[in-house]
Short mmCIF file of C-alpha atoms in Angstrom, two decimals:
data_model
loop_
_atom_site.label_atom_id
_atom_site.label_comp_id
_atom_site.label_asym_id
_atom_site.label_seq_id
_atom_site.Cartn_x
_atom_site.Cartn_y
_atom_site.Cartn_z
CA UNK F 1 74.95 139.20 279.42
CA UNK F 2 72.62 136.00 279.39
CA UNK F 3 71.08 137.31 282.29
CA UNK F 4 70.27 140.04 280.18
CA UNK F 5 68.92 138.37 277.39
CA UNK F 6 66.31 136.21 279.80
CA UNK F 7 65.16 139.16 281.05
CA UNK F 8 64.78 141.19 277.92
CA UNK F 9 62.66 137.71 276.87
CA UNK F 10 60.69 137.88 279.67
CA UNK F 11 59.62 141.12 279.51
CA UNK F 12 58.70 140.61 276.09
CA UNK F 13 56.88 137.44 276.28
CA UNK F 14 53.98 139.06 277.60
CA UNK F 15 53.60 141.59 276.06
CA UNK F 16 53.46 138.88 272.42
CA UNK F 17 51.00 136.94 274.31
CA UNK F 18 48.66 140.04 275.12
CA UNK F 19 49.18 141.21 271.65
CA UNK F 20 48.22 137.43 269.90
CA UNK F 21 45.50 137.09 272.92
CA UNK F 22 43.64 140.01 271.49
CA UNK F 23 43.53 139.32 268.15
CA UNK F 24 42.18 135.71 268.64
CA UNK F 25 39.79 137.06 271.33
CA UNK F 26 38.34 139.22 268.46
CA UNK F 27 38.29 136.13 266.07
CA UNK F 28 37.01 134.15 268.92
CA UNK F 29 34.03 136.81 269.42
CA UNK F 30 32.71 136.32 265.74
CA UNK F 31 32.49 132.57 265.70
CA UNK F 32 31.22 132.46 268.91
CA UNK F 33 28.11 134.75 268.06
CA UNK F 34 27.22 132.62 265.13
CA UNK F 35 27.48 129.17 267.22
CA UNK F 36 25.63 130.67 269.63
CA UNK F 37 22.59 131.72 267.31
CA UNK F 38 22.89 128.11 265.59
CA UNK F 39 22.59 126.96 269.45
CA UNK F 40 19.77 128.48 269.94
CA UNK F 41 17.89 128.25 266.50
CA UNK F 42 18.18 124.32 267.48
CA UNK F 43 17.33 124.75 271.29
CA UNK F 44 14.27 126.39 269.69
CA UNK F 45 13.36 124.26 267.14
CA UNK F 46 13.58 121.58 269.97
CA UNK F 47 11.13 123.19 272.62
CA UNK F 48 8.85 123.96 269.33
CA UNK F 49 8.67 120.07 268.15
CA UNK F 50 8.81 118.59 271.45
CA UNK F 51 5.52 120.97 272.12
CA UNK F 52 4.05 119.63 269.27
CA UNK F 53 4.55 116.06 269.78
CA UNK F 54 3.08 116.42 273.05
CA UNK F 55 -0.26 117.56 271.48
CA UNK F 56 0.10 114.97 268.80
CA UNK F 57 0.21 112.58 272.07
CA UNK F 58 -2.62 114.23 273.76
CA UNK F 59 -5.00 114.33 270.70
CA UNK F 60 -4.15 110.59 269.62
CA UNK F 61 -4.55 109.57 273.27
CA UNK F 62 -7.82 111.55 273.25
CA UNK F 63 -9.03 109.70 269.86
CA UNK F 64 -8.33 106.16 271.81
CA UNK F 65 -10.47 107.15 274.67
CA UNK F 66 -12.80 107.97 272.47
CA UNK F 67 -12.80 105.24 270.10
CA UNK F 68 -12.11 102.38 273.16
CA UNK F 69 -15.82 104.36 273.97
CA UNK F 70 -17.35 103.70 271.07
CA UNK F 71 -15.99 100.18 270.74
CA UNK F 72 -17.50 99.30 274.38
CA UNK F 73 -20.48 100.72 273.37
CA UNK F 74 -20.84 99.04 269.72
CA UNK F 75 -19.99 95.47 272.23
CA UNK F 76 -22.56 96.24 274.58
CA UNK F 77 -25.21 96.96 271.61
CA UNK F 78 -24.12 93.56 269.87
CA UNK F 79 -24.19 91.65 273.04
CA UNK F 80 -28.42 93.44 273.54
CA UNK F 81 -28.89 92.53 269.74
CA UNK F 82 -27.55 88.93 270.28
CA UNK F 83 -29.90 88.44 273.20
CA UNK F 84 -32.58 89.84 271.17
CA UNK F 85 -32.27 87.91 268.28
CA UNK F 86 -31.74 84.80 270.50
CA UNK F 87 -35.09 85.95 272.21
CA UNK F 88 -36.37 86.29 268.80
CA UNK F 89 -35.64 83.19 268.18
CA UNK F 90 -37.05 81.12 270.43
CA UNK F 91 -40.35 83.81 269.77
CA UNK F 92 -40.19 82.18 266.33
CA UNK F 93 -40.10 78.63 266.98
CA UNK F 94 -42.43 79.06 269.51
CA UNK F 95 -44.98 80.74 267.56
CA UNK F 96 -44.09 78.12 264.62
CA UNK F 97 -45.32 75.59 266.59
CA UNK F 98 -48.37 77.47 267.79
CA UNK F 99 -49.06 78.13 264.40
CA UNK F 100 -48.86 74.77 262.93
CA UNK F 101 -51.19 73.59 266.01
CA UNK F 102 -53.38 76.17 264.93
CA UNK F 103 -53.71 75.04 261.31
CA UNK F 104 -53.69 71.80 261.94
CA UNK F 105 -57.13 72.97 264.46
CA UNK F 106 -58.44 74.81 261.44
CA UNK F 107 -58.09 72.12 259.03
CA UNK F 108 -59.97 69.81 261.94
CA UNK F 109 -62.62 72.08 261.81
CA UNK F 110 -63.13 72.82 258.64
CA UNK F 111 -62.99 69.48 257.23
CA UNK F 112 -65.36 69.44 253.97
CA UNK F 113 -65.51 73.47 253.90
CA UNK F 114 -61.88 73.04 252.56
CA UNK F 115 -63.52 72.13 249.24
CA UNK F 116 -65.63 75.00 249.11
CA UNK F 117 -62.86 77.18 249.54
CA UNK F 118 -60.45 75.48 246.06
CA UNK F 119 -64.57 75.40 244.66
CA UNK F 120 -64.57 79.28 245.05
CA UNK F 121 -61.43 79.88 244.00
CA UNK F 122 -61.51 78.36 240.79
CA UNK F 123 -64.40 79.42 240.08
CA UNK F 124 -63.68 83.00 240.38
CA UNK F 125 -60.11 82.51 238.84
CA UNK F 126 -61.87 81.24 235.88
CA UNK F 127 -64.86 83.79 235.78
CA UNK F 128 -61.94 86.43 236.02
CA UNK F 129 -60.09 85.22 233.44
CA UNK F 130 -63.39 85.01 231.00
CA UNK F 131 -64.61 88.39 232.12
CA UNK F 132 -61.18 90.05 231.34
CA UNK F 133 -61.34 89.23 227.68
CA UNK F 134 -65.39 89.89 227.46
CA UNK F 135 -67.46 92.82 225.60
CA UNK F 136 -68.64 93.34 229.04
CA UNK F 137 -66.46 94.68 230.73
CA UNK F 138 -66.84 97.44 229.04
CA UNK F 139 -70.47 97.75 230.68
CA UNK F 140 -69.36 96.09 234.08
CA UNK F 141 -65.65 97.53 235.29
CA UNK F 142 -65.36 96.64 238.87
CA UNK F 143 -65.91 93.18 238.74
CA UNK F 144 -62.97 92.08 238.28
CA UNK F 145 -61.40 93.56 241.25
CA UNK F 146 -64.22 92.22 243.59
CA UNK F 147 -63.08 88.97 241.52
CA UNK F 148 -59.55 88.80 241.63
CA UNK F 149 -59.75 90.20 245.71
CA UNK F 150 -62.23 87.09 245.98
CA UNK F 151 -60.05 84.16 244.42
CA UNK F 152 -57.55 85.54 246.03
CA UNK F 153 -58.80 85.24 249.62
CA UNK F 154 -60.17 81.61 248.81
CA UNK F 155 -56.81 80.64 248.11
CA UNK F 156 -55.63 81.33 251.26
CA UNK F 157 -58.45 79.71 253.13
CA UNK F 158 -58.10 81.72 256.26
CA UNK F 159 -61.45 83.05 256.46
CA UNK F 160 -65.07 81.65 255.41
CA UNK F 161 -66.81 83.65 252.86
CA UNK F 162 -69.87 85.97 253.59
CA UNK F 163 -72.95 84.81 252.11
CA UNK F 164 -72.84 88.38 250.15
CA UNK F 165 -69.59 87.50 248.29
CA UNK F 166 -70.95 84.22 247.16
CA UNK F 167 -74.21 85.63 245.89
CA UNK F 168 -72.82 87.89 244.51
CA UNK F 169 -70.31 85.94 242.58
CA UNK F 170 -73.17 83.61 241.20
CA UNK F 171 -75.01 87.09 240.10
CA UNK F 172 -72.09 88.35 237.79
CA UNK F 173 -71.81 84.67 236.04
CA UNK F 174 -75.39 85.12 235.68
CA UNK F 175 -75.34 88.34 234.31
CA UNK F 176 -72.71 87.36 231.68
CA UNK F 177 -74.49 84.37 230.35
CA UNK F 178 -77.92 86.88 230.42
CA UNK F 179 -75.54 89.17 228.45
CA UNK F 180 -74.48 86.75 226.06
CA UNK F 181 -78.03 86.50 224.58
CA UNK F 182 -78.35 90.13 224.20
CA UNK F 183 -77.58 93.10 221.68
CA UNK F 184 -76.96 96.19 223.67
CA UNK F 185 -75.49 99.54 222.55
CA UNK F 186 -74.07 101.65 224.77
CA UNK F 187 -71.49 105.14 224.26
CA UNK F 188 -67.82 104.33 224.54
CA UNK F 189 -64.47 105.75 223.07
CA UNK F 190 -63.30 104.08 220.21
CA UNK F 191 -60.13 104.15 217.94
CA UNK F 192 -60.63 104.78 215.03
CA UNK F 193 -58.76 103.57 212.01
CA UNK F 194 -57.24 107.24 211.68
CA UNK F 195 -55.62 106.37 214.84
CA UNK F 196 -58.01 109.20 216.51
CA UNK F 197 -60.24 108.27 219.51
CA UNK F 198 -63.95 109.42 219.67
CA UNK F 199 -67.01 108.51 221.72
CA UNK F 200 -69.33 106.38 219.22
CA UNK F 201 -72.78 104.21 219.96
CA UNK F 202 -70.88 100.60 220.45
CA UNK F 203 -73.44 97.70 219.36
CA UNK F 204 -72.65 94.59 221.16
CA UNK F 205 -73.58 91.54 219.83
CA UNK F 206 -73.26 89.15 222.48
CA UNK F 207 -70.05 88.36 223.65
CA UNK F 208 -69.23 87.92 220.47
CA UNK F 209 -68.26 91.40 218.20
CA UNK F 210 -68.81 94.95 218.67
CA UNK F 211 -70.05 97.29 215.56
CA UNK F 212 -69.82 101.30 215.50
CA UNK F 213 -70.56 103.14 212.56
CA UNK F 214 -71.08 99.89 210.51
CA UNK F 215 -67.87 98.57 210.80
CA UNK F 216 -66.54 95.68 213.23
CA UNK F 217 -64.50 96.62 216.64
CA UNK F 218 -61.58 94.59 217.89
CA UNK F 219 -61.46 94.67 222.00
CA UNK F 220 -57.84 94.79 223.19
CA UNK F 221 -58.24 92.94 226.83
CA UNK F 222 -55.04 94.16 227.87
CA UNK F 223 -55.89 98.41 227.61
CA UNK F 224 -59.28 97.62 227.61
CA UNK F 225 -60.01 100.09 224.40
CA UNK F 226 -61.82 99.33 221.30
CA UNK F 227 -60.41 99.36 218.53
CA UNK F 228 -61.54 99.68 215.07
CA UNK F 229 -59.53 97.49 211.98
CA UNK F 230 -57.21 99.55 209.74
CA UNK F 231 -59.40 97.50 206.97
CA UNK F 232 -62.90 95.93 207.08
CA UNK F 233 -63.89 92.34 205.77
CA UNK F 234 -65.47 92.34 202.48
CA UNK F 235 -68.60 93.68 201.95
CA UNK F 236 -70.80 90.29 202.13
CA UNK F 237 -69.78 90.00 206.32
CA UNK F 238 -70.55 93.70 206.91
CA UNK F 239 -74.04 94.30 204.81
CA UNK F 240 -76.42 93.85 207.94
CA UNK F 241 -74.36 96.19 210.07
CA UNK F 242 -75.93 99.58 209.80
CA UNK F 243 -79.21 97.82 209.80
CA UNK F 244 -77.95 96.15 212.99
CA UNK F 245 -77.22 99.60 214.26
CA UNK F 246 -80.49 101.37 213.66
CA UNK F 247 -82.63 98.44 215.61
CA UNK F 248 -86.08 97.02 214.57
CA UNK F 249 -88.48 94.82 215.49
CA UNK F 250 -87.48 92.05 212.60
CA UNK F 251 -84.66 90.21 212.20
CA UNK F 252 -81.54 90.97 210.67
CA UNK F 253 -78.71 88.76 209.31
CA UNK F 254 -75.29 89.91 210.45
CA UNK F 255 -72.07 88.09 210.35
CA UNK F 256 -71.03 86.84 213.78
CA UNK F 257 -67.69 85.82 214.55
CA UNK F 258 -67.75 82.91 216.95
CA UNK F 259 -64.10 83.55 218.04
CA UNK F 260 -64.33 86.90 219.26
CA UNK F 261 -62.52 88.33 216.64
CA UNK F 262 -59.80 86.08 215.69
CA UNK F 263 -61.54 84.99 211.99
CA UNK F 264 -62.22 88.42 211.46
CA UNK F 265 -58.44 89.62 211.94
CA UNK F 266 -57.70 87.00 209.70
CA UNK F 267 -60.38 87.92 206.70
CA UNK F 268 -59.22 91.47 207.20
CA UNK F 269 -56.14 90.61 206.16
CA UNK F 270 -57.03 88.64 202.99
CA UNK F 271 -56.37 90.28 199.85
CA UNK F 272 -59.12 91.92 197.52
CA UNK F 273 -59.56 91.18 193.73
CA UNK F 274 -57.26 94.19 193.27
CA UNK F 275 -54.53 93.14 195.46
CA UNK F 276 -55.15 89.41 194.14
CA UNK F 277 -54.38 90.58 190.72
CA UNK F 278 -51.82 92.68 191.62
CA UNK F 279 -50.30 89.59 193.06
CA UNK F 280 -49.81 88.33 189.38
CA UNK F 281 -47.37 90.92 188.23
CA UNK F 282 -46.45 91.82 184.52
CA UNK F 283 -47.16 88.60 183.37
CA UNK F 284 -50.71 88.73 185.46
CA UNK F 285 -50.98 92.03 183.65
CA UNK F 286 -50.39 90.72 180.39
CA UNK F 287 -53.13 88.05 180.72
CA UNK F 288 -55.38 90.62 181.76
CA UNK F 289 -54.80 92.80 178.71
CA UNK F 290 -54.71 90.00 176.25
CA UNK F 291 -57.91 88.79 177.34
CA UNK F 292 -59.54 91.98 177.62
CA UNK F 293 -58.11 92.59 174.24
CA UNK F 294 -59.86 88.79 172.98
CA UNK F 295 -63.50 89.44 174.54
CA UNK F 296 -63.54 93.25 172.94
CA UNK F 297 -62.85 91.17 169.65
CA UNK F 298 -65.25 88.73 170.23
CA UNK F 299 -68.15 91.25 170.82
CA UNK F 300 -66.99 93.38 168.01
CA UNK F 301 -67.64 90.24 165.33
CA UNK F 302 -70.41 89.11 166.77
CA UNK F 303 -71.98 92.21 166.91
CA UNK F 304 -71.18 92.51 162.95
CA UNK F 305 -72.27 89.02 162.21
CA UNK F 306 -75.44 89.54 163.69
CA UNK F 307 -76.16 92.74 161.84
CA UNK F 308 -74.97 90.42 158.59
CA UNK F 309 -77.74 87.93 159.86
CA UNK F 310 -80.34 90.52 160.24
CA UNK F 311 -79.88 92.20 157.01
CA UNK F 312 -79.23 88.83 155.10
CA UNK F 313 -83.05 87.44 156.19
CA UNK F 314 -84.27 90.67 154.95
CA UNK F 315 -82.74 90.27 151.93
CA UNK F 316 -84.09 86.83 151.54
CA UNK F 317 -87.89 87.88 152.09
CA UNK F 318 -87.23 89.92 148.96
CA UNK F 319 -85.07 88.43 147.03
CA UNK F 320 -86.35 90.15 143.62
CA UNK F 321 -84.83 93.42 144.99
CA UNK F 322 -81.16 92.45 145.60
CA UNK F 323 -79.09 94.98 147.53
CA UNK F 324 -75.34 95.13 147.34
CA UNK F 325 -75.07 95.47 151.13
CA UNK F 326 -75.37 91.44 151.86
CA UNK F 327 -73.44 88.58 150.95
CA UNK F 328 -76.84 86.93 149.20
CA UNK F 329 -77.44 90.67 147.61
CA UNK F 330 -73.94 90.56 146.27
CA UNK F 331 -74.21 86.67 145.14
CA UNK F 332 -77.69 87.27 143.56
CA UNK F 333 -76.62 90.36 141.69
CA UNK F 334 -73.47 87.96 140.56
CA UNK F 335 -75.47 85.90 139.37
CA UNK F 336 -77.70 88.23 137.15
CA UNK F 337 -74.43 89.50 135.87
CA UNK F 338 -73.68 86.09 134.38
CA UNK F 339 -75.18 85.74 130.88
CA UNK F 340 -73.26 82.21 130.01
CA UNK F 341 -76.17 79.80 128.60
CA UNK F 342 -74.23 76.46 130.51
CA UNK F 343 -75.48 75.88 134.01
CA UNK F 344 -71.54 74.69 134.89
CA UNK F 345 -69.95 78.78 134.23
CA UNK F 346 -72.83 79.89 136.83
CA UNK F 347 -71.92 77.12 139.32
CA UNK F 348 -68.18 78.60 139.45
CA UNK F 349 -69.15 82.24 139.11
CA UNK F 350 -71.47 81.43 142.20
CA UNK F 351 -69.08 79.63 144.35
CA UNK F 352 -66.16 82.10 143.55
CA UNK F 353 -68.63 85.15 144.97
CA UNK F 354 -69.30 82.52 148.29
CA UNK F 355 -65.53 82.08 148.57
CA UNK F 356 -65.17 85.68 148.62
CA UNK F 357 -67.34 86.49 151.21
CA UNK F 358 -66.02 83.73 153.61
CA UNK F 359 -62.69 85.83 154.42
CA UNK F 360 -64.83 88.44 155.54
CA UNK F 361 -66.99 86.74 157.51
CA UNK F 362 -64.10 84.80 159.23
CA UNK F 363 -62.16 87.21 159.87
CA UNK F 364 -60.15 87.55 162.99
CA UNK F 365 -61.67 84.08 164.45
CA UNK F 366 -57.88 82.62 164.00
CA UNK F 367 -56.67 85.44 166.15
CA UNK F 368 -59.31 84.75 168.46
CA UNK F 369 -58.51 80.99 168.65
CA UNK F 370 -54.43 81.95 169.15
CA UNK F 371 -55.24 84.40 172.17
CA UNK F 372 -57.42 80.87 173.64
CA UNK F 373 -54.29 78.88 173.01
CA UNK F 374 -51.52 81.78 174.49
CA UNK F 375 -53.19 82.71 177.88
CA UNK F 376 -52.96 79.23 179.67
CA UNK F 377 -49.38 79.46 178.47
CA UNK F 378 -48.87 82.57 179.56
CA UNK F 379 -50.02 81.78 182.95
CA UNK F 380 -47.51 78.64 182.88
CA UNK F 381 -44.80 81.35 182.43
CA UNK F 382 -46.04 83.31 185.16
CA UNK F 383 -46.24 80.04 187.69
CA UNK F 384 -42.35 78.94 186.79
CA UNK F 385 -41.54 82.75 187.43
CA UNK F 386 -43.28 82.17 190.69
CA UNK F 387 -41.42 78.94 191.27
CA UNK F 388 -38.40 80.34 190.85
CA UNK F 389 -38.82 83.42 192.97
CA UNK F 390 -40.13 81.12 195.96
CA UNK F 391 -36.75 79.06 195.04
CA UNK F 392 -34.62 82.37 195.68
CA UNK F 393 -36.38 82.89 199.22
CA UNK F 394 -35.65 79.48 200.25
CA UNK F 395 -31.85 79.95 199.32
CA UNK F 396 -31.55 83.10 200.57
CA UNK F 397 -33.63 82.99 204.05
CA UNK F 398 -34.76 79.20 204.32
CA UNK F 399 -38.05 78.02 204.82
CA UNK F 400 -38.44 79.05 208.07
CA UNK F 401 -40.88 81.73 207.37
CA UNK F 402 -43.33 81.17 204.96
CA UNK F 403 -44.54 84.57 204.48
CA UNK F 404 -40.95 84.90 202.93
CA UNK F 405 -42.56 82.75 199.92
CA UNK F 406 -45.41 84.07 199.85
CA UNK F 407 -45.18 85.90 197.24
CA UNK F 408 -43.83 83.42 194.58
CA UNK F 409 -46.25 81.34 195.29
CA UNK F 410 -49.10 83.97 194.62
CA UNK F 411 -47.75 84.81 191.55
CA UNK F 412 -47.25 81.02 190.60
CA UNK F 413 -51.30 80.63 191.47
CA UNK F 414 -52.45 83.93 190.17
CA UNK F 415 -50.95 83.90 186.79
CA UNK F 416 -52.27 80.35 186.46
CA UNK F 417 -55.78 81.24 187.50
CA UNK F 418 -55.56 84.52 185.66
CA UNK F 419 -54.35 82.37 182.18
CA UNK F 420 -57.36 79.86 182.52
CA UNK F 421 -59.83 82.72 183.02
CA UNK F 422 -59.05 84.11 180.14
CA UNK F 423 -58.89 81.03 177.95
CA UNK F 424 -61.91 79.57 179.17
CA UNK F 425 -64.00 82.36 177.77
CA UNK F 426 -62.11 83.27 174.90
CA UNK F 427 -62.31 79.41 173.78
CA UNK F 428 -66.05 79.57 173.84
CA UNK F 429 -66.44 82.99 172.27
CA UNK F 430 -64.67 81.36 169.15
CA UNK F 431 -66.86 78.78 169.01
CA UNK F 432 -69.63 81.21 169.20
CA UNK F 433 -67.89 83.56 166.61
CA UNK F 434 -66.79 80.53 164.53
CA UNK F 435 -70.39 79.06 164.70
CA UNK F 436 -71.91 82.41 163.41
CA UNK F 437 -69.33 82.98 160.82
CA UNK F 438 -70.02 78.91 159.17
CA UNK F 439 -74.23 79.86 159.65
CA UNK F 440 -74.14 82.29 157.10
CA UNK F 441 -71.20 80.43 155.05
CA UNK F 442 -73.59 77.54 154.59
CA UNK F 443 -76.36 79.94 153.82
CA UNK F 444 -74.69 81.79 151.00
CA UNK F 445 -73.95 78.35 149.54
CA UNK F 446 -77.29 77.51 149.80
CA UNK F 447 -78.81 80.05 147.98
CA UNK F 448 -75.90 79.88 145.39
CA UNK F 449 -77.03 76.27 144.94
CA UNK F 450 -80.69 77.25 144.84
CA UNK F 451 -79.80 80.38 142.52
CA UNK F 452 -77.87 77.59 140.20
CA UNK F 453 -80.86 74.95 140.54
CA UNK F 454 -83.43 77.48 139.15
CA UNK F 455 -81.19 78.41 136.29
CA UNK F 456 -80.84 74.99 135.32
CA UNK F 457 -84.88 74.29 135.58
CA UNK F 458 -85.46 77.88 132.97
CA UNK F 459 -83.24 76.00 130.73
CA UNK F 460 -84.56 72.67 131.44
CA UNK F 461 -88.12 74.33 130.43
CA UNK F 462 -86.93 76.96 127.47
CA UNK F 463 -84.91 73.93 125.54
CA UNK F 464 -88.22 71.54 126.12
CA UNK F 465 -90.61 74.62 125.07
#
């Protein structure tokens, strides 16, 4: 019966393992297929990079070669470029010492001729340095090229000069002092004031100034342009110019600026009258009206009290036809309009008719005198405003500049000047006025005395008759 069972086992043991043999083959089958892909993705992906790296290798082992090249080459040009330069080198000194024999044989050979050369060359440096700032260049261009080439060359004393060069370099300082002594007009654009640039007759006088038009050129050395100035001197320094300009056989008297135009710069900018009396301000102003105000006055009463003189003598060459129209008319008729007998009622009628003419003959001489005695004043309050103004500049931008000041101190001088020119004249038109006024005062009472002295003589001779 056990024998039995083996065998039954047996059998049936293969059978199991056939049965559990297949199913894991076909598991087995399915994992296997993916492993094997995965294998060979990476067996791939390893014959792709290793093929890469191996022409990574070949193209940086390429590069090397190439660049151990270059680098041989680059050594073998520095090692030809060191033996050059060393070549070079000892070129240099070599010639360095030829060169300082060589000198030293030229300055053994030229022994006094060095002079000439530092002669020459200062001589044409300071020619070329005159010449650049001179009216005539404007006539003679190229010479200072031929100049500055010349000084220049003499400098380096290399090379003797040509006869030619040194003639000719004694014939341009000969023409410029011939030049100096002449008055020559020649075309040339000018600037004018306006800023615009025309072609005018330029006068030269000298070296001196240039005229166009009748008014004085400034020459700017460094354009080389004339140029005229945005304002003229005053009229007394440009008077002769148009004469100047149209020639003539006789002289003329010109104003001639010594400094080529420096003083002239300087008197254009000098104020005017106007500009000087602007420099006063109100208070200048004031002055100017009060005084204006003072001499209109004057000329007004003097004007009347010589029409009162000239009617007055007339009235005295006939005195038997008194007129109302005079003070000795008036006191005359007064006096025939008295009928008192007593010499002492005419006396006082008289002298009150002379005391009422007196007001009208004096009149406005104290407002004369006051406007004599105010303007000085007023010019003191004009030089303290001035004062004080310059004070303010000082504090507020120190006295570094004085064109800062300037204009206190104008109006401190101007109002002062301005005050005294007023009083001055005002003081001795009162005097004049006053001096008019007291003639015909002490000719009224003279013929009231006289008109009183004959009254008294008719009585005298009607109480003796």
């Amino acid at each position: 019966m056990n024998t039995l069972k083996y065998l039954l086992a047996a059998l049936l043991l293969p059978s199991l393992l056939l049965a559990g043999a297949a199913r894991a083959e076909d598991a087995d089958s399915d994992a296997a297929l993916t492993l094997e892909s995965l294998l060979e993705a990476v067996r791939e992906g390893r014959v792709g990079d290793r093929a890469e790296d191996r022409e990574r290798i070949a193209r940086f082992r390429a590069e090397q070669a190439e660049r151990e090249r270059l680098l041989a080459e680059v050594r073998d040009r520095r090692a030809e470029l060191e033996d050059r330069s060393a070549a070079m080198e000892t070129r240099y000194e070599e010639n360095d010492q030829a060169i300082g024999e060589l000198e030293e044989r030229l300055r053994e050979r030229m022994g006094s001729l060095k002079e000439l050369f530092g002669v020459l060359q200062q001589v044409a440096s300071d020619a070329q340095g005159q010449f650049h700032v001179s009216l005539t260049r404007l006539e003679y261009p190229d010479r200072g090229d031929f100049l500055v080439d010349f000084a220049g060359r003499m400098g380096q004393a290399n090379r003797l000069p040509a006869i030619a060069e040194i003639e000719r370099l004694w014939f341009e300082l000969q023409r410029e002092m011939t030049a100096s002594g002449k008055v020559m007009t020649v075309a040339h654009p000018v600037v004018t004031a306006e800023g615009a640039e025309r072609t005018l007759p330029v006068t030269r006088i000298g070296l001196f100034n240039a005229v166009a038009d009748g008014n004085y050129l400034q020459f700017i050395p460094e354009t080389g342009r004339l140029v005229a100035f945005s304002r003229q001197p005053a009229e007394r320094y440009t008077a002769g110019l148009k004469a100047l300009e149209r020639g003539g056989d006789g002289p003329v008297a010109v104003a001639v600026d010594p400094t080529r135009g420096q003083l002239l710069a300087i008197l254009t900018q000098a104020p005017d009258l106007v500009e000087r009396i602007a420099q006063g301000g109100y208070i200048g102003y004031a002055i100017i009206a009060l005084g204006c105000a003072g001499v209109l006055l004057a000329l007004v009463r003097l004007l009347l009290l010589w029409n009162e003189t000239r009617v007055v003598h007339r009235q005295l060459r006939d005195t038997a036809k008194p007129r109302p129209d005079n003070p000795v008319g008036r006191i005359i008729l007064a006096a025939r309009e008295e009928d008192a007998p007593d010499v002492e009622t005419l006396e006082l009628r008289l002298g009150e008719a002379v005391l009422a003419e007196v007001p009208r003959l004096n009149r406005f001489l104290p407002l004369l005198k006051i406007i004599a005695a105010v303007a000085p004043l007023m010019g003191l309050l004009g030089t303290v405003t001035g004062m004080i103004v310059t004070f303010q500049a000082i504090t507020l931008f120190g006295a570094g500049d004085p064109r800062l000041m300037a204009g206190g101190i104008s109006q401190a001088l101007i109002t002062t000047v301005l005050g005294l020119c007023v009083a001055i004249p005002m003081l001795l038109l009162h005097n004049l006025v006053q001096g008019r006024a007291q003639g015909l005062t002490e000719l009224l009472k003279q013929r009231a005395i006289a008109l009183v002295a004959a009254r008294a003589e008719a009585r005298r001779e009607a109480v003796a008759a």
